[in-house]
Amino acid sequence: MGQSEHISSPATESHLGACHPSHQVLFEPVQIGPVVAPNRFYQVPHASGMTETNPRVRAAFRETKAEGGWGVVSTGAVSIHPSSDDSPLPFARLWNDADIASHALSTEAIHRHGSLAAVELWHGGAAVMNRTSRLPPLSPSGISWAATHVGFMGQLRPKKMTGADIDEVLHWQRLATRRALDAGFDILYVYAGMGYLGYEFLLPEYNHRDDGYGGSLENRVRFVREMLEVTRDEAGSRAAVALRISLEELRGKVSDHYESEAHGVVDLLSDVPDLWDVKMDSSPTDCGASRFRPEGAHEPIIDFVKRMTDRPVVGVGRFTSPDTMVSQIRRGVLDLIGGARASIADPFLPTKIREGNSDAIRECIGCNICIASWHDGVPVRCTQNATAGEEWRRGWHPEKFAKTASPESVLIVGGGPAGLEAALVAAKQGFEVTIAEQTDEWGGRVQAETQLPGLATWRRVRDYRVWALSQMGNVSMYTNSELDADAALSLGTDHIAIATGARWSKRLYSALEIPSEPLDLPQLFTPEDVFTGAVSGDRVLVFDYDNYYLGGVIAEHLATLGKQTHYATPAGHASAWTFMTNELPFVYQALSRSGVNLHTTTNLMRFDGTHAQLQNLFNAEPIELNVDAIVIVGHREPRDALYQSLISSAEGAAHPSISLVGDALAPGAIVHAVYSGHSFARGLVETETIYLRDEPVVPAKPLRVFPQ
Ligand code: ADP
Ligand code: SF4
């Protein structure tokens, strides 16, 4: 293992060139109330899975975006009071003075790079279950938020707020504002979106009040107005006040005086906030996955806002193309380009545009693994950016790499996401890299899967890495090169990484989740057969116990080819895990559009080539299907024969080092393969492979949370 010294990648140090003239508008400063954003790149509030329990992880994650050129960097939701308690999902707090110091770590880190720090002060209203604080959730009229997935369901219904409750929430917003100012934030939010408290006051379905806060649009807007006013009153000229608002439902509501109720709300509050942050109403529509929503999908809902206010407007749309961003500015849709996922996938996106190096942007693929990690309750993970969330814990920087002191060589076998990432990171660290791929295309599973419906954007995983490798002078790339152990060893490299992936198996499981031996029948197929077009038969059953996207996508694909298609799964939903990535509602729409017949909570019992027998998991009721082919999407087994053969050929010799990475090590989603490839390559020069454990910033003595 070589020693290390620090170098920077071309993106940060070589000053590749000047900003393209048409992109310069993106680098104009924007006045937001009393503060000035240094450019138009605005990292809008987004969940990170980071709270006061890992404040250094959080500060480093946000700092990297400021360093990468985002002019404003925001927190995720920061609860103003224990009655807004989203546990077990991770959420941040400004409940008492003890929380200030950990937020200050973030604001100091953001300010070090000349960016503004924004805080999304938040009250969840009826959409939280207060599982830790055990306080009743608050709502305008006692109407609960209806979760349709078990992961978000709760049994505690909200109380109807009295006038005194409203005064208290306003007071909590004031206290949180005071603490946010002490923590050093420059932009303070009032949140009226996504089903949370302010939003519930705006919508007549949630707000049945007959006092000054309900009824007419003017009355329904009153609570949000007062939240803005109390924030302004406390902040004075020390910070700007932003309103984050969801406009999708309101835009569909007719109004007596306005084009829609959304127009009415914006008109009534037009000059109250210093900044409008406009968005959609639910996570699946606001953070739409690329399978179902294109870049810029918010525009038809939010395009009118700028015409009704002279305050700057920020909005999102999974923007990664500078031309699209410029178009949003030039056409008067937005003043600031909001980025959440774009900033996770590439924190240095603004710098790359400024340096005329847009080709180097590591574009978000819209897979929503980042959102799934929040649903999982862990810090953000990203398919495209393996360093996201690891900036402090592992000391990984997305653009800077420790360089090997000894000029060693590395052979990577396999050109899927793990192999490509390993090759790129090894090359950036100064190794002489050879990468060999047996097929005539780079990308491995990505190459195969992205031929299927809706997955084309995911090709960016391959395209970015192949492009970046082609820019390096120390990389040799070979396709059509299947290596065996002798061939791999004959190259004489110092290190060999085996990234040969995994193959789908024909194994099934019993109703008690006990694995059985793989079936071996002529008309039984796996996803690989789908990729090569080998699935014969006109009536097909896709039996899916992988439960992520692929089974559903394959069913959609086969139906589109004109086959009568059934989809069955032991899970309660088709592609059940896509709930985690916001895709589930749209998966159902796609399957229904393509005429796929669904059978959930069923197990596959038998198949004789013309009939499949399914059985209901709970009542054992049999279901006979007249099908002549089955595709099993279930278990994957590492393709590690080459590794085993190398290990026995090398017979314990220290040289070369031989490693398994990606799916060949442990089959997973693409995010796991990229991380594994990255981690392997960093390990070539890092002496420490463990990660640091973060600790809360603890006050001298515990502070009372409430009553305040
Ligand atoms: P991962 O997700 O871990 O990157 P993939 O299955 O996507 O795994 O990619 C593995 C790649 O390795 C595939 O493109 C496959 O063609 C290639 N491969 C497998 N065995 C060999 C081999 N012996 N020599 C060269 N390439 C190989
Ligand atoms: Fe984009 Fe996927 Fe990364 Fe999220 S996880 S930022 S959607 S590439």
XYZ file of C-alpha atoms and ligand atoms in Angstrom:
743
model
C 0.000 0.000 0.000
C 1.471 3.340 -1.004
C 1.875 6.415 1.122
C -0.324 9.363 0.508
C -0.096 13.024 -0.323
C -2.965 15.290 -1.292
C -3.680 16.407 -4.811
C -6.754 17.872 -6.396
C -8.677 16.708 -9.397
C -8.860 18.740 -12.621
C -12.249 20.121 -11.580
C -10.876 22.057 -8.643
C -7.392 23.064 -9.610
C -6.655 23.173 -13.251
C -8.956 26.160 -13.985
C -9.983 24.557 -17.193
C -11.380 27.643 -18.726
C -13.809 30.460 -18.523
C -17.509 30.178 -17.940
C -19.489 29.894 -21.143
C -20.844 33.427 -21.821
C -24.444 32.214 -21.885
C -24.018 30.646 -18.422
C -22.634 33.784 -16.772
C -26.101 34.892 -15.741
C -26.047 32.012 -13.235
C -23.227 33.743 -11.357
C -24.961 37.060 -10.786
C -25.578 37.960 -7.132
C -29.202 38.091 -5.958
C -30.494 40.374 -3.196
C -32.716 38.452 -0.753
C -34.116 40.982 1.729
C -31.174 42.186 3.821
C -28.703 39.557 2.530
C -27.095 38.895 -0.819
C -26.702 35.457 -2.373
C -23.362 35.408 -4.209
C -24.855 33.580 -7.192
C -28.074 31.916 -8.356
C -27.224 28.382 -7.157
C -29.458 27.685 -4.201
C -29.322 24.390 -2.344
C -32.910 24.268 -1.156
C -33.783 22.564 2.122
C -33.638 18.802 1.806
C -33.585 15.889 4.208
C -30.121 14.532 4.874
C -30.754 12.004 7.608
C -28.421 14.123 9.742
C -29.456 15.642 13.042
C -27.920 16.996 16.245
C -26.648 13.477 16.941
C -24.095 13.747 14.109
C -23.414 17.502 13.846
C -19.936 17.186 12.305
C -21.157 14.790 9.628
C -23.904 17.311 8.894
C -21.630 20.362 8.859
C -19.135 18.693 6.503
C -21.914 17.517 4.170
C -23.329 21.048 3.877
C -19.870 22.666 3.757
C -18.883 20.620 0.723
C -21.770 22.144 -1.204
C -20.719 25.663 -0.220
C -17.168 24.837 -1.266
C -18.536 23.541 -4.556
C -20.114 26.908 -5.274
C -23.720 26.741 -4.062
C -24.409 30.357 -3.071
C -27.049 29.376 -0.506
C -26.917 26.144 1.485
C -29.942 25.161 3.550
C -30.658 22.712 6.348
C -33.364 20.082 6.104
C -36.493 20.453 8.246
C -35.667 21.902 11.680
C -38.433 21.364 14.184
C -39.421 24.406 16.242
C -41.043 22.466 19.095
C -41.563 18.920 20.446
C -45.114 18.957 19.068
C -43.387 18.658 15.675
C -41.670 15.327 16.155
C -41.156 13.103 13.116
C -39.428 10.225 14.891
C -38.358 7.601 13.971
C -37.447 9.531 10.808
C -34.371 11.686 11.364
C -35.136 15.390 11.854
C -33.225 18.336 13.289
C -34.318 20.580 16.137
C -34.080 24.080 17.523
C -36.077 23.223 20.618
C -33.864 24.924 23.130
C -30.536 26.699 23.418
C -28.705 23.376 23.614
C -29.360 22.884 19.906
C -27.691 26.120 18.826
C -24.057 24.998 18.997
C -24.458 22.037 16.662
C -26.215 24.179 14.033
C -23.460 26.779 14.426
C -20.966 24.163 13.237
C -22.889 24.100 9.941
C -23.292 27.849 9.530
C -19.595 28.473 10.261
C -18.650 25.814 7.726
C -20.971 27.289 5.078
C -19.773 30.846 5.741
C -16.133 29.811 5.313
C -16.858 29.623 1.576
C -18.807 32.885 1.295
C -22.217 31.206 0.989
C -25.387 32.022 2.887
C -26.829 29.546 5.392
C -30.604 28.998 5.415
C -32.663 27.174 8.033
C -35.951 25.480 7.262
C -37.894 26.123 10.466
C -40.690 23.596 10.484
C -43.866 22.550 12.253
C -45.272 19.257 10.996
C -48.876 19.796 12.166
C -51.005 16.676 11.697
C -48.403 14.983 9.502
C -46.233 13.981 12.472
C -47.060 11.392 15.111
C -44.923 12.775 17.971
C -43.796 9.274 18.839
C -41.010 10.529 21.108
C -42.524 13.644 22.698
C -45.989 11.977 23.022
C -47.689 15.355 22.575
C -50.893 15.522 20.540
C -50.215 16.567 16.939
C -51.632 19.992 16.067
C -54.000 20.830 13.240
C -56.389 23.608 12.249
C -59.524 21.452 12.539
C -58.577 18.037 13.935
C -58.414 16.416 10.508
C -55.712 13.812 10.215
C -53.165 13.325 7.506
C -53.838 10.021 5.754
C -50.746 7.908 5.178
C -51.278 5.092 2.720
C -48.097 3.218 3.551
C -47.475 1.357 6.745
C -44.089 3.076 7.106
C -45.791 6.414 7.760
C -48.969 5.279 9.449
C -49.741 6.245 13.007
C -52.771 6.008 15.256
C -52.638 9.340 17.077
C -55.092 11.771 15.523
C -54.434 15.521 15.793
C -56.124 17.913 18.160
C -57.963 20.960 16.873
C -55.941 24.033 17.696
C -57.494 26.700 19.886
C -56.669 30.367 19.457
C -54.220 29.973 22.363
C -52.524 27.075 20.522
C -52.064 29.294 17.470
C -50.497 31.993 19.646
C -48.170 29.370 21.120
C -46.982 28.146 17.727
C -46.269 31.747 16.747
C -44.298 32.114 19.970
C -42.332 28.917 19.246
C -41.507 30.227 15.777
C -40.213 33.412 17.444
C -38.056 31.448 19.872
C -36.720 29.224 17.091
C -35.974 32.341 15.034
C -33.980 33.769 17.929
C -31.972 30.558 18.228
C -31.475 30.334 14.478
C -30.033 33.852 14.512
C -27.735 32.897 17.375
C -26.643 29.872 15.359
C -25.682 32.216 12.514
C -28.327 31.542 9.859
C -28.874 34.200 7.186
C -32.219 33.033 5.764
C -35.059 31.827 7.993
C -37.943 29.808 6.643
C -41.624 29.574 7.301
C -42.807 26.248 5.940
C -46.259 25.943 4.360
C -45.858 22.878 2.219
C -46.012 19.093 1.946
C -48.950 18.513 4.321
C -47.338 20.361 7.263
C -49.038 22.838 9.578
C -48.949 26.010 7.441
C -50.186 24.039 4.431
C -53.075 22.607 6.449
C -54.246 26.129 7.262
C -54.205 27.045 3.551
C -56.331 24.141 2.343
C -60.098 24.189 3.008
C -60.136 20.369 3.239
C -57.928 20.556 6.357
C -59.139 23.935 7.585
C -62.829 24.072 8.602
C -62.376 26.860 11.121
C -65.027 29.509 11.569
C -62.754 32.046 13.262
C -60.374 34.517 11.621
C -58.127 31.650 10.454
C -60.678 29.753 8.354
C -63.242 30.257 5.606
C -62.177 32.865 3.064
C -58.788 32.674 1.356
C -57.738 35.819 3.268
C -58.501 34.028 6.531
C -56.816 30.759 5.548
C -53.665 32.683 4.657
C -53.637 34.474 8.026
C -51.669 31.844 9.973
C -48.883 31.738 7.390
C -48.840 35.541 7.259
C -48.496 35.757 11.033
C -45.714 33.151 11.023
C -43.863 35.267 8.464
C -44.501 38.448 10.450
C -43.303 37.036 13.743
C -40.158 35.722 12.044
C -39.551 39.107 10.442
C -40.202 40.916 13.708
C -37.644 38.817 15.547
C -35.054 38.802 12.749
C -35.189 42.524 11.971
C -32.540 43.217 9.368
C -30.233 40.419 10.564
C -31.646 37.792 8.230
C -34.016 37.273 5.329
C -37.379 35.557 5.720
C -38.344 32.891 3.182
C -41.675 31.201 2.549
C -41.596 27.616 1.331
C -44.970 26.759 -0.103
C -46.577 23.886 -2.051
C -48.775 25.116 -4.881
C -49.929 21.968 -6.688
C -53.296 21.457 -4.944
C -53.965 25.189 -4.639
C -53.307 25.688 -8.343
C -56.103 23.218 -9.106
C -58.633 25.131 -6.973
C -60.951 27.633 -8.595
C -61.150 31.040 -7.001
C -63.700 33.840 -7.351
C -61.090 36.565 -7.719
C -58.024 34.824 -9.072
C -57.017 32.396 -11.775
C -56.639 29.806 -8.991
C -56.282 29.771 -5.217
C -52.506 29.449 -5.712
C -52.566 32.797 -7.538
C -54.625 34.218 -4.690
C -52.221 33.074 -1.970
C -49.207 34.473 -3.816
C -51.005 37.766 -4.418
C -52.120 38.101 -0.798
C -48.617 37.393 0.535
C -46.743 38.843 -2.404
C -44.394 41.180 -0.510
C -44.477 39.547 2.928
C -41.522 37.147 2.565
C -38.134 38.198 1.164
C -38.007 35.010 -0.905
C -40.511 32.577 -2.382
C -39.443 28.921 -2.401
C -42.122 27.186 -4.462
C -42.730 23.476 -4.804
C -45.146 20.588 -5.264
C -47.307 19.039 -2.544
C -46.099 15.505 -1.971
C -42.726 13.863 -1.963
C -43.496 11.650 -5.025
C -44.455 14.688 -7.123
C -41.939 17.126 -5.629
C -38.960 14.751 -5.674
C -40.128 12.803 -8.685
C -38.017 9.895 -9.830
C -36.568 10.138 -13.343
C -38.428 6.970 -14.318
C -41.618 8.967 -14.298
C -40.838 12.704 -14.235
C -38.493 14.690 -16.479
C -36.148 17.538 -15.516
C -38.111 20.743 -14.889
C -41.440 18.995 -14.192
C -42.529 21.642 -11.643
C -42.750 24.459 -14.136
C -46.436 24.154 -15.114
C -47.401 24.563 -11.435
C -45.015 27.314 -10.328
C -44.471 29.313 -13.533
C -46.842 32.134 -12.546
C -45.265 33.108 -9.213
C -42.660 35.509 -10.541
C -45.349 37.479 -12.358
C -47.131 38.158 -9.056
C -44.270 39.206 -6.796
C -41.161 41.329 -7.055
C -39.418 39.098 -4.488
C -36.925 36.524 -5.759
C -38.274 33.059 -6.507
C -36.445 29.763 -6.118
C -37.703 26.408 -7.336
C -36.410 22.961 -8.161
C -36.768 20.447 -10.988
C -33.770 18.078 -10.761
C -31.870 20.597 -12.865
C -28.462 19.381 -14.022
C -28.167 21.096 -17.397
C -26.832 24.686 -17.286
C -28.772 25.487 -20.459
C -32.030 24.479 -18.774
C -31.084 26.583 -15.746
C -30.359 29.611 -17.903
C -33.637 29.093 -19.719
C -35.518 29.164 -16.390
C -33.900 32.520 -15.591
C -34.257 34.042 -19.062
C -37.907 33.036 -19.399
C -38.715 34.588 -16.032
C -39.682 31.349 -14.267
C -37.080 31.451 -11.486
C -34.468 33.839 -10.069
C -32.523 31.186 -8.207
C -31.857 27.640 -9.372
C -32.887 25.316 -6.601
C -31.010 22.076 -6.243
C -31.409 19.255 -3.763
C -30.570 16.028 -5.595
C -28.408 17.838 -8.144
C -26.328 19.188 -5.251
C -26.023 15.773 -3.602
C -24.903 14.030 -6.792
C -22.433 16.803 -7.567
C -21.684 19.382 -4.862
C -19.256 21.019 -7.330
C -21.838 21.522 -10.078
C -21.667 25.361 -9.862
C -17.851 25.387 -9.909
C -17.782 23.121 -12.945
C -20.154 25.429 -14.823
C -18.161 28.493 -13.763
C -14.964 26.916 -15.059
C -16.532 26.029 -18.391
C -16.339 22.351 -17.493
C -19.996 21.313 -17.614
C -19.095 17.955 -19.171
C -17.566 17.012 -15.829
C -20.868 17.383 -13.943
C -21.775 14.124 -12.229
C -25.455 14.353 -13.070
C -28.109 13.078 -10.701
C -29.859 10.037 -12.198
C -33.136 10.602 -10.340
C -33.098 7.177 -8.663
C -34.100 8.621 -5.262
C -31.815 6.389 -3.230
C -31.025 9.600 -1.315
C -34.666 9.806 -0.251
C -34.720 6.103 0.589
C -31.812 6.641 2.976
C -33.845 9.253 4.848
C -36.759 6.804 5.007
C -34.244 4.259 6.314
C -33.240 6.747 9.036
C -29.577 7.003 8.019
C -27.396 9.789 6.581
C -27.806 10.407 2.886
C -26.452 7.855 0.406
C -26.182 8.658 -3.294
C -25.798 6.377 -6.302
C -23.737 8.893 -8.259
C -21.709 10.376 -5.407
C -20.196 7.770 -3.100
C -18.685 10.516 -0.930
C -22.067 12.010 0.069
C -22.426 11.690 3.831
C -18.817 10.448 4.128
C -17.098 13.859 4.023
C -16.353 13.916 7.762
C -16.779 10.282 8.745
C -14.341 8.894 6.196
C -12.672 12.153 5.151
C -13.777 11.690 1.545
C -13.949 14.736 -0.693
C -15.862 14.448 -3.980
C -13.128 16.183 -5.980
C -9.901 15.708 -4.015
C -7.968 12.498 -3.751
C -4.914 11.390 -1.817
C -2.175 10.461 -4.281
C -0.131 7.323 -4.080
C 3.526 8.071 -3.403
C 4.680 4.932 -5.207
C 3.592 4.628 -8.841
C 1.771 1.300 -8.570
C -0.528 -0.316 -11.080
C -4.075 -1.635 -10.711
C -6.047 -4.025 -12.892
C -9.825 -3.832 -12.658
C -11.719 -6.762 -14.149
C -15.312 -5.837 -15.018
C -16.665 -2.576 -16.372
C -19.922 -2.231 -14.427
C -20.585 0.547 -11.912
C -18.229 -0.937 -9.304
C -15.364 -1.471 -11.761
C -15.758 1.925 -13.417
C -15.857 3.754 -10.063
C -12.867 1.799 -8.752
C -10.921 2.601 -11.921
C -11.768 6.300 -11.787
C -10.859 6.780 -8.136
C -7.656 4.727 -8.508
C -6.686 6.813 -11.541
C -7.355 10.074 -9.691
C -5.062 8.841 -6.964
C -2.267 8.467 -9.476
C -2.275 4.718 -10.097
C -1.597 3.276 -13.521
C -4.997 1.716 -14.226
C -6.074 -0.994 -16.640
C -9.750 -1.890 -16.847
C -11.006 -4.886 -18.849
C -14.601 -5.679 -19.753
C -15.649 -8.907 -21.435
C -18.541 -7.463 -23.462
C -18.338 -4.809 -26.136
C -20.023 -2.182 -23.929
C -19.177 -0.469 -20.659
C -21.689 -0.352 -17.847
C -22.419 -3.931 -16.783
C -25.905 -4.145 -15.347
C -26.480 -0.454 -16.036
C -25.917 -1.037 -19.741
C -28.419 -3.898 -19.726
C -31.090 -2.467 -17.456
C -31.242 0.977 -18.999
C -32.636 -0.514 -22.215
C -35.853 -1.131 -20.237
C -38.756 1.345 -19.896
C -38.046 4.534 -17.934
C -34.455 3.769 -16.952
C -32.541 5.657 -19.666
C -31.461 8.466 -17.291
C -29.627 5.918 -15.138
C -27.167 5.478 -18.014
C -25.471 8.556 -16.567
C -23.802 6.220 -14.037
C -21.872 4.683 -16.910
C -21.565 7.726 -19.162
C -20.083 10.025 -16.511
C -17.448 7.473 -15.500
C -16.495 6.412 -19.013
C -16.141 10.080 -19.974
C -14.090 10.915 -16.861
C -11.802 7.902 -17.423
C -11.256 8.999 -21.006
C -9.891 12.318 -19.682
C -7.193 10.645 -17.600
C -3.746 9.974 -19.033
C -3.041 6.991 -16.782
C -5.910 4.670 -17.767
C -6.042 1.899 -20.384
C -9.542 0.687 -21.193
C -10.323 -2.580 -22.968
C -13.732 -3.906 -23.989
C -14.216 -7.369 -25.573
C -11.637 -8.618 -23.073
C -12.697 -11.558 -20.968
C -9.881 -12.281 -18.540
C -9.137 -15.553 -16.819
C -6.700 -15.907 -13.918
C -3.659 -16.438 -16.107
C -4.455 -13.448 -18.267
C -5.082 -11.254 -15.214
C -1.814 -12.273 -13.542
C 0.183 -11.993 -16.747
C -0.333 -8.223 -16.736
C 1.879 -8.065 -13.651
C -0.034 -5.310 -11.864
C 0.439 -4.570 -8.174
C -3.277 -4.783 -7.409
C -6.202 -6.641 -8.976
C -9.834 -5.824 -8.271
C -12.460 -8.294 -9.399
C -15.680 -6.450 -10.247
C -17.357 -9.187 -12.237
C -20.844 -8.621 -10.861
C -23.549 -11.099 -9.962
C -26.007 -13.304 -11.796
C -29.690 -13.769 -11.130
C -30.644 -17.211 -9.859
C -33.727 -19.407 -10.255
C -33.959 -20.012 -6.533
C -37.325 -19.727 -4.783
C -38.290 -19.364 -1.125
C -41.004 -21.063 0.925
C -43.802 -19.148 2.621
C -41.670 -19.331 5.769
C -38.848 -17.605 3.852
C -36.688 -20.722 3.741
C -34.635 -20.841 0.509
C -35.158 -23.817 -1.786
C -32.869 -25.209 -4.450
C -32.961 -23.351 -7.803
C -35.595 -24.686 -10.214
C -34.352 -25.956 -13.535
C -37.104 -25.945 -16.161
C -36.840 -25.063 -19.855
C -39.295 -22.156 -19.786
C -37.925 -20.592 -16.619
C -35.963 -17.386 -17.146
C -34.035 -14.723 -15.244
C -33.550 -11.006 -15.947
C -30.401 -11.776 -17.973
C -32.638 -13.657 -20.429
C -34.854 -10.591 -20.663
C -31.817 -8.393 -21.448
C -30.745 -10.716 -24.274
C -34.286 -11.088 -25.639
C -34.304 -14.830 -24.895
C -37.689 -14.982 -23.143
C -39.961 -17.017 -25.409
C -43.684 -17.561 -24.914
C -46.739 -15.372 -25.293
C -48.062 -15.628 -21.743
C -45.514 -14.735 -19.101
C -45.449 -14.581 -15.324
C -42.886 -12.332 -13.654
C -42.372 -13.664 -10.144
C -40.644 -10.959 -8.102
C -39.243 -11.312 -4.631
C -36.403 -8.847 -5.210
C -39.143 -6.226 -4.665
C -37.212 -3.211 -5.955
C -37.682 -1.716 -9.435
C -36.541 -4.477 -11.784
C -39.434 -6.956 -11.506
C -41.980 -4.223 -12.207
C -39.925 -2.775 -15.059
C -39.542 -6.225 -16.663
C -43.295 -6.869 -16.405
C -43.947 -3.497 -18.051
C -41.397 -4.284 -20.760
C -42.808 -7.746 -21.552
C -46.346 -6.358 -21.694
C -45.153 -3.655 -24.072
C -43.772 -6.412 -26.318
C -47.347 -7.710 -26.629
C -47.090 -10.627 -24.214
C -49.967 -11.315 -21.848
C -48.161 -10.545 -18.600
C -48.797 -11.449 -14.978
C -46.774 -10.075 -12.092
C -46.771 -11.906 -8.753
C -44.944 -11.247 -5.512
C -45.042 -12.469 -1.916
C -44.896 -8.776 -0.865
C -47.957 -6.622 -0.207
C -47.292 -4.338 -3.192
C -45.791 -4.653 -6.638
C -42.180 -3.369 -6.495
C -42.828 -2.851 -2.786
C -39.473 -1.260 -1.907
C -40.092 1.565 -4.407
C -42.184 3.133 -1.662
C -38.797 4.145 -0.265
C -37.843 5.951 -3.477
C -41.169 7.747 -4.055
C -41.850 5.599 -7.116
C -44.579 3.261 -5.890
C -47.674 5.228 -7.020
C -46.210 5.646 -10.489
C -45.122 2.000 -10.688
C -48.773 1.076 -10.247
C -49.851 3.552 -12.897
C -47.278 2.154 -15.335
C -48.245 -1.473 -14.688
C -51.912 -0.666 -15.040
C -51.322 1.326 -18.264
C -49.466 -1.595 -19.797
C -52.164 -4.106 -18.811
C -50.119 -6.209 -16.375
C -52.215 -8.452 -14.067
C -51.085 -8.139 -10.450
C -51.041 -10.823 -7.752
C -49.633 -9.664 -4.416
C -49.080 -11.702 -1.209
C -48.704 -14.832 -3.314
C -46.003 -17.422 -3.601
C -45.053 -19.489 -6.639
C -45.624 -23.180 -5.896
C -45.400 -25.098 -9.180
C -44.905 -24.700 -12.912
C -45.292 -27.408 -15.565
C -44.497 -25.377 -18.680
C -48.104 -24.414 -19.405
C -49.577 -23.674 -15.962
C -48.190 -21.882 -12.944
C -49.728 -22.401 -9.557
C -49.615 -19.513 -7.126
C -50.774 -19.666 -3.553
C -52.002 -16.864 -1.350
C -49.496 -16.390 1.425
C -52.074 -15.971 4.172
C -55.035 -18.244 3.364
C -53.254 -20.759 1.074
C -55.899 -20.243 -1.614
C -54.526 -21.531 -4.950
C -54.426 -19.380 -8.116
C -53.897 -21.146 -11.467
C -52.300 -19.113 -14.254
C -52.200 -20.215 -17.840
C -48.638 -19.114 -18.718
C -45.905 -20.618 -20.860
C -42.910 -18.819 -19.346
C -41.829 -17.514 -15.954
C -39.195 -14.877 -15.217
C -37.903 -15.095 -11.651
C -36.595 -11.792 -10.286
C -35.292 -12.714 -6.883
C -31.931 -13.685 -5.621
C -28.518 -12.771 -7.063
C -25.345 -14.744 -6.616
C -21.854 -13.237 -6.844
C -19.934 -14.033 -10.014
C -16.705 -14.665 -8.135
C -15.194 -17.709 -9.910
C -12.355 -15.592 -11.297
C -11.539 -14.315 -7.824
C -11.484 -17.845 -6.388
C -9.255 -19.020 -9.213
C -6.875 -16.062 -8.727
C -6.646 -16.685 -5.005
C -5.680 -20.299 -5.579
C -3.202 -19.384 -8.358
C -1.561 -16.732 -6.176
C -1.318 -19.284 -3.321
C -1.204 -16.735 -0.543
C 1.495 -14.543 -2.131
C 1.328 -10.943 -0.903
C 1.707 -9.694 -4.441
C -0.457 -8.756 -6.241
C -3.206 -7.781 -3.794
C -6.472 -9.337 -4.969
C -9.832 -7.819 -3.965
C -13.479 -8.419 -4.686
C -15.692 -5.376 -5.198
C -19.294 -4.534 -6.002
C -21.865 -7.196 -6.733
C -19.149 -9.838 -6.983
C -18.503 -9.186 -3.284
C -22.081 -8.633 -2.074
C -24.893 -8.179 -4.614
C -26.894 -5.008 -4.049
C -28.374 -1.966 -5.750
C -26.220 0.203 -8.024
C -25.532 2.544 -5.085
C -23.861 -0.314 -3.223
C -21.670 -1.246 -6.188
C -20.470 2.341 -6.695
C -19.718 2.730 -3.000
C -17.852 -0.563 -2.931
C -15.721 0.390 -5.946
C -14.976 3.791 -4.425
C -14.120 2.353 -1.035
C -11.761 -0.226 -2.567
C -9.826 2.449 -4.468
C -9.578 4.849 -1.521
C -8.290 1.898 0.478
C -5.294 1.655 -1.845
C -3.808 4.766 -0.230
C -5.750 5.250 2.990
C -4.068 3.755 5.971
C -7.272 3.955 8.031
C -10.285 2.209 6.580
C -12.491 2.645 9.628
C -14.767 5.649 9.998
C -15.030 8.261 12.707
C -17.962 8.186 15.109
C -19.710 11.528 15.562
C -21.056 12.717 18.931
C -23.682 15.321 19.842
C -22.456 18.719 21.015
C -23.499 18.377 24.647
C -24.401 21.434 26.759
C -22.790 21.849 30.184
C -26.057 20.824 31.836
C -29.261 19.440 30.333
C -31.752 22.144 29.373
C -35.501 21.853 29.830
C -37.287 21.227 26.551
C -40.764 22.328 27.615
C -42.635 24.145 28.938
C -40.554 26.974 27.510
P -21.221 -4.290 -10.463
O -22.597 -3.755 -10.179
O -20.587 -4.901 -9.260
O -20.348 -3.287 -11.154
P -22.036 -5.560 -12.966
O -22.698 -6.875 -13.095
O -22.816 -4.338 -13.278
O -21.417 -5.520 -11.486
O -20.755 -5.534 -13.879
C -19.848 -6.584 -13.918
C -19.154 -6.531 -15.276
O -18.067 -7.452 -15.272
C -20.061 -6.938 -16.432
O -20.039 -5.921 -17.416
C -19.407 -8.226 -16.974
O -19.532 -8.317 -18.375
C -17.969 -8.055 -16.559
N -17.209 -9.322 -16.401
C -17.601 -10.444 -15.764
N -16.637 -11.384 -15.800
C -15.587 -10.850 -16.491
C -14.290 -11.315 -16.876
N -13.879 -12.515 -16.541
N -13.488 -10.476 -17.579
C -13.903 -9.219 -17.903
N -15.110 -8.736 -17.578
C -15.961 -9.524 -16.879
Fe -29.690 11.752 -7.623
Fe -29.951 9.174 -7.056
Fe -27.945 10.618 -5.981
Fe -30.424 11.019 -5.168
S -29.248 9.144 -4.936
S -28.951 12.584 -5.681
S -31.574 10.739 -7.044
S -28.246 10.131 -8.130
